[in-house]
Amino acid sequence: MVLGDSSQLLGKSRFQWDIPLYTVATCSNSRKENKELKNEKESLAREEKQIVVIGGGGGSSKTGILNKIAVLELYNGVWSQVHSQIDTLPDTIKCLILESGGRGFNCAMGNVSLRVPFDLDSFQLNLDNSRKFQADFAEDQSTSELRAQAFSPDGKWLSTGGVDGLVRLWNPTNHSKPPIVLDQKSKEEVIDLCFSLDSRFLVVTTPLEVIVWDVEHSTISWKTSIDKKESSQGIRYRNSKFVGTGSVITLFIAKNQVTKKGWIRKLEFRVLENGTLSSPKLTREIIACKKEHINAMTLDHQRQMIGVGTSEGTVSIFTFPKLKTMMEMKKTHNYFISAVAFTADGKHIISVSGDYSCMATAVRETLIVSYSALVVLLALFFLFIALYA
């Protein structure tokens, strides 16, 4: 199906859908995974195609807004085709994640996790062979909801977390097998999950705590909490992401003071000889946004850039290791950004929003000029005109 409602401007390509969007995932389309292509020209053309899966909807209420998943193709930075679409789902689609090996997607739908098989050759989703299982068990079923999911890089675990405050580690191929339950005792809702690259550690984010679990031993390796003073100021955690492997692991933590600003903190852990983590060292802290807050944070596939989407529709990119601002695009969306993800080739950052749009923004360094600096430049310009006109 060719796209009928897309536009391109200033390094951005917009796909406008008919539902609010809450989640996005991207799929690798490298030459190594497509060895049977007929010739070099076809192979190179396929490399330029980036596959993006989006989801959202109007929920289980009778709003008249459907709940959908779609597979989009981004070709040379332009939305070019819808390969597959599912629109018969009973609840809003959230937190899409790609299965290890790329043969399926898991998404949150109410309090269940839905696995949908995915054909990497035709880019088709197969709802007929999908399967689902309950993954959040809050006592009040009306509020029970799955909020976060993550596959371990080694493919051994699917982690889930939500309103009931428990993290569960499932066998990705056998959901009927009882999961390992990680209980952080606080019962705060889980809003983000991320494994370390070696799958040894899992970082769990709740609004008031960030907890690093030793996966093998099901023990807590490190924990930090919002203190009473921060809590009274409305400060909350939003996301946590791991980078690095071996003897040093880096953890990026995003937190917000709602409507005022959002921070990103960079912590470094040493992995000790006994496999435990040292106390972290704070090596960098930046204000990522002002007068808005971080709604979503992601890493590129090579884990060299951090992408951020905000409550006011801003998309920003920060580079490692110093968290230098590489790009900031205000009003990329007219409404809050729900989720962000980099394309597999790292050339675009994809953002989705409650404004019903999916935007592909080219990754490139932009000049960040503050309002005060702009005023000074204008004053100097008019002074120059007055003196030499």
PDB file of N, CA and C in Angstrom, residues 329-370:
ATOM      1  N   MET A 329      15.230  20.007  17.798  1.00  0.00           N
ATOM      2  CA  MET A 329      14.202  20.430  16.846  1.00  0.00           C
ATOM      3  C   MET A 329      12.917  20.707  17.618  1.00  0.00           C
ATOM      4  N   LYS A 330      12.640  22.008  17.846  1.00  0.00           N
ATOM      5  CA  LYS A 330      11.428  22.408  18.563  1.00  0.00           C
ATOM      6  C   LYS A 330      10.192  22.147  17.695  1.00  0.00           C
ATOM      7  N   LYS A 331       9.083  21.874  18.351  1.00  0.00           N
ATOM      8  CA  LYS A 331       7.780  21.711  17.697  1.00  0.00           C
ATOM      9  C   LYS A 331       7.827  20.722  16.534  1.00  0.00           C
ATOM     10  N   THR A 332       8.576  19.644  16.717  1.00  0.00           N
ATOM     11  CA  THR A 332       8.529  18.560  15.732  1.00  0.00           C
ATOM     12  C   THR A 332       7.111  17.994  15.663  1.00  0.00           C
ATOM     13  N   HIS A 333       6.447  17.991  16.824  1.00  0.00           N
ATOM     14  CA  HIS A 333       5.041  17.593  16.898  1.00  0.00           C
ATOM     15  C   HIS A 333       4.247  18.712  17.574  1.00  0.00           C
ATOM     16  N   ASN A 334       2.956  18.730  17.328  1.00  0.00           N
ATOM     17  CA  ASN A 334       2.086  19.737  17.920  1.00  0.00           C
ATOM     18  C   ASN A 334       1.599  19.358  19.307  1.00  0.00           C
ATOM     19  N   TYR A 335       1.932  18.146  19.732  1.00  0.00           N
ATOM     20  CA  TYR A 335       1.439  17.610  20.991  1.00  0.00           C
ATOM     21  C   TYR A 335       2.582  16.832  21.619  1.00  0.00           C
ATOM     22  N   PHE A 336       2.335  16.177  22.751  1.00  0.00           N
ATOM     23  CA  PHE A 336       3.395  15.437  23.429  1.00  0.00           C
ATOM     24  C   PHE A 336       3.939  14.309  22.546  1.00  0.00           C
ATOM     25  N   ILE A 337       5.223  14.015  22.712  1.00  0.00           N
ATOM     26  CA  ILE A 337       5.845  12.879  22.035  1.00  0.00           C
ATOM     27  C   ILE A 337       5.713  11.658  22.939  1.00  0.00           C
ATOM     28  N   SER A 338       5.166  10.580  22.381  1.00  0.00           N
ATOM     29  CA  SER A 338       4.928   9.364  23.167  1.00  0.00           C
ATOM     30  C   SER A 338       6.155   8.465  23.225  1.00  0.00           C
ATOM     31  N   ALA A 339       6.866   8.348  22.090  1.00  0.00           N
ATOM     32  CA  ALA A 339       7.995   7.420  22.000  1.00  0.00           C
ATOM     33  C   ALA A 339       8.933   7.867  20.890  1.00  0.00           C
ATOM     34  N   VAL A 340      10.204   7.479  21.016  1.00  0.00           N
ATOM     35  CA  VAL A 340      11.218   7.770  20.003  1.00  0.00           C
ATOM     36  C   VAL A 340      12.074   6.530  19.768  1.00  0.00           C
ATOM     37  N   ALA A 341      12.618   6.421  18.553  1.00  0.00           N
ATOM     38  CA  ALA A 341      13.510   5.302  18.209  1.00  0.00           C
ATOM     39  C   ALA A 341      14.359   5.724  17.022  1.00  0.00           C
ATOM     40  N   PHE A 342      15.607   5.278  17.001  1.00  0.00           N
ATOM     41  CA  PHE A 342      16.486   5.522  15.847  1.00  0.00           C
ATOM     42  C   PHE A 342      16.269   4.430  14.812  1.00  0.00           C
ATOM     43  N   THR A 343      16.390   4.799  13.527  1.00  0.00           N
ATOM     44  CA  THR A 343      16.398   3.775  12.493  1.00  0.00           C
ATOM     45  C   THR A 343      17.657   2.932  12.646  1.00  0.00           C
ATOM     46  N   ALA A 344      17.638   1.744  12.053  1.00  0.00           N
ATOM     47  CA  ALA A 344      18.750   0.807  12.219  1.00  0.00           C
ATOM     48  C   ALA A 344      20.066   1.386  11.717  1.00  0.00           C
ATOM     49  N   ASP A 345      20.018   2.228  10.658  1.00  0.00           N
ATOM     50  CA  ASP A 345      21.251   2.813  10.126  1.00  0.00           C
ATOM     51  C   ASP A 345      21.682   4.069  10.874  1.00  0.00           C
ATOM     52  N   GLY A 346      20.885   4.518  11.839  1.00  0.00           N
ATOM     53  CA  GLY A 346      21.242   5.680  12.642  1.00  0.00           C
ATOM     54  C   GLY A 346      21.104   7.011  11.939  1.00  0.00           C
ATOM     55  N   LYS A 347      20.508   7.039  10.746  1.00  0.00           N
ATOM     56  CA  LYS A 347      20.422   8.277   9.966  1.00  0.00           C
ATOM     57  C   LYS A 347      19.187   9.106  10.286  1.00  0.00           C
ATOM     58  N   HIS A 348      18.197   8.504  10.950  1.00  0.00           N
ATOM     59  CA  HIS A 348      16.976   9.216  11.297  1.00  0.00           C
ATOM     60  C   HIS A 348      16.528   8.841  12.702  1.00  0.00           C
ATOM     61  N   ILE A 349      15.901   9.798  13.356  1.00  0.00           N
ATOM     62  CA  ILE A 349      15.224   9.501  14.613  1.00  0.00           C
ATOM     63  C   ILE A 349      13.725   9.578  14.337  1.00  0.00           C
ATOM     64  N   ILE A 350      13.009   8.546  14.768  1.00  0.00           N
ATOM     65  CA  ILE A 350      11.575   8.439  14.537  1.00  0.00           C
ATOM     66  C   ILE A 350      10.847   8.820  15.825  1.00  0.00           C
ATOM     67  N   SER A 351       9.852   9.690  15.723  1.00  0.00           N
ATOM     68  CA  SER A 351       9.060  10.099  16.882  1.00  0.00           C
ATOM     69  C   SER A 351       7.581   9.943  16.561  1.00  0.00           C
ATOM     70  N   VAL A 352       6.816   9.521  17.548  1.00  0.00           N
ATOM     71  CA  VAL A 352       5.367   9.390  17.398  1.00  0.00           C
ATOM     72  C   VAL A 352       4.687  10.180  18.502  1.00  0.00           C
ATOM     73  N   SER A 353       3.438  10.587  18.226  1.00  0.00           N
ATOM     74  CA  SER A 353       2.807  11.545  19.118  1.00  0.00           C
ATOM     75  C   SER A 353       1.306  11.336  19.212  1.00  0.00           C
ATOM     76  N   GLY A 354       0.737  11.924  20.246  1.00  0.00           N
ATOM     77  CA  GLY A 354      -0.704  11.976  20.384  1.00  0.00           C
ATOM     78  C   GLY A 354      -1.362  12.856  19.340  1.00  0.00           C
ATOM     79  N   ASP A 355      -0.565  13.576  18.526  1.00  0.00           N
ATOM     80  CA  ASP A 355      -1.139  14.383  17.443  1.00  0.00           C
ATOM     81  C   ASP A 355      -1.384  13.558  16.176  1.00  0.00           C
ATOM     82  N   TYR A 356      -1.311  12.224  16.307  1.00  0.00           N
ATOM     83  CA  TYR A 356      -1.615  11.265  15.228  1.00  0.00           C
ATOM     84  C   TYR A 356      -0.500  11.171  14.174  1.00  0.00           C
ATOM     85  N   SER A 357       0.663  11.712  14.439  1.00  0.00           N
ATOM     86  CA  SER A 357       1.710  11.726  13.415  1.00  0.00           C
ATOM     87  C   SER A 357       2.927  10.918  13.820  1.00  0.00           C
ATOM     88  N   CYS A 358       3.617  10.416  12.796  1.00  0.00           N
ATOM     89  CA  CYS A 358       4.906   9.749  12.933  1.00  0.00           C
ATOM     90  C   CYS A 358       5.897  10.543  12.100  1.00  0.00           C
ATOM     91  N   MET A 359       6.963  11.020  12.735  1.00  0.00           N
ATOM     92  CA  MET A 359       7.910  11.906  12.063  1.00  0.00           C
ATOM     93  C   MET A 359       9.290  11.258  11.985  1.00  0.00           C
ATOM     94  N   ALA A 360       9.886  11.308  10.786  1.00  0.00           N
ATOM     95  CA  ALA A 360      11.279  10.899  10.610  1.00  0.00           C
ATOM     96  C   ALA A 360      12.113  12.164  10.459  1.00  0.00           C
ATOM     97  N   THR A 361      13.054  12.364  11.380  1.00  0.00           N
ATOM     98  CA  THR A 361      13.901  13.552  11.359  1.00  0.00           C
ATOM     99  C   THR A 361      15.341  13.128  11.081  1.00  0.00           C
ATOM    100  N   ALA A 362      15.952  13.721  10.060  1.00  0.00           N
ATOM    101  CA  ALA A 362      17.330  13.383   9.699  1.00  0.00           C
ATOM    102  C   ALA A 362      18.271  13.740  10.840  1.00  0.00           C
ATOM    103  N   VAL A 363      19.177  12.835  11.154  1.00  0.00           N
ATOM    104  CA  VAL A 363      20.166  13.074  12.210  1.00  0.00           C
ATOM    105  C   VAL A 363      21.306  13.894  11.633  1.00  0.00           C
ATOM    106  N   ARG A 364      21.420  15.112  12.107  1.00  0.00           N
ATOM    107  CA  ARG A 364      22.501  15.992  11.663  1.00  0.00           C
ATOM    108  C   ARG A 364      22.720  17.045  12.728  1.00  0.00           C
ATOM    109  N   GLU A 365      23.933  17.545  12.807  1.00  0.00           N
ATOM    110  CA  GLU A 365      24.258  18.522  13.836  1.00  0.00           C
ATOM    111  C   GLU A 365      23.637  19.853  13.479  1.00  0.00           C
ATOM    112  N   THR A 366      22.926  20.452  14.436  1.00  0.00           N
ATOM    113  CA  THR A 366      22.304  21.748  14.203  1.00  0.00           C
ATOM    114  C   THR A 366      22.869  22.771  15.164  1.00  0.00           C
ATOM    115  N   LEU A 367      22.785  24.029  14.762  1.00  0.00           N
ATOM    116  CA  LEU A 367      23.272  25.128  15.585  1.00  0.00           C
ATOM    117  C   LEU A 367      22.228  25.454  16.644  1.00  0.00           C
ATOM    118  N   ILE A 368      22.596  25.344  17.914  1.00  0.00           N
ATOM    119  CA  ILE A 368      21.684  25.648  19.015  1.00  0.00           C
ATOM    120  C   ILE A 368      21.986  27.053  19.502  1.00  0.00           C
ATOM    121  N   VAL A 369      21.059  27.972  19.304  1.00  0.00           N
ATOM    122  CA  VAL A 369      21.248  29.358  19.707  1.00  0.00           C
ATOM    123  C   VAL A 369      20.195  29.727  20.742  1.00  0.00           C
ATOM    124  N   SER A 370      20.629  30.221  21.899  1.00  0.00           N
ATOM    125  CA  SER A 370      19.685  30.609  22.941  1.00  0.00           C
ATOM    126  C   SER A 370      19.049  31.944  22.580  1.00  0.00           C
TER     127      SER A 370
END
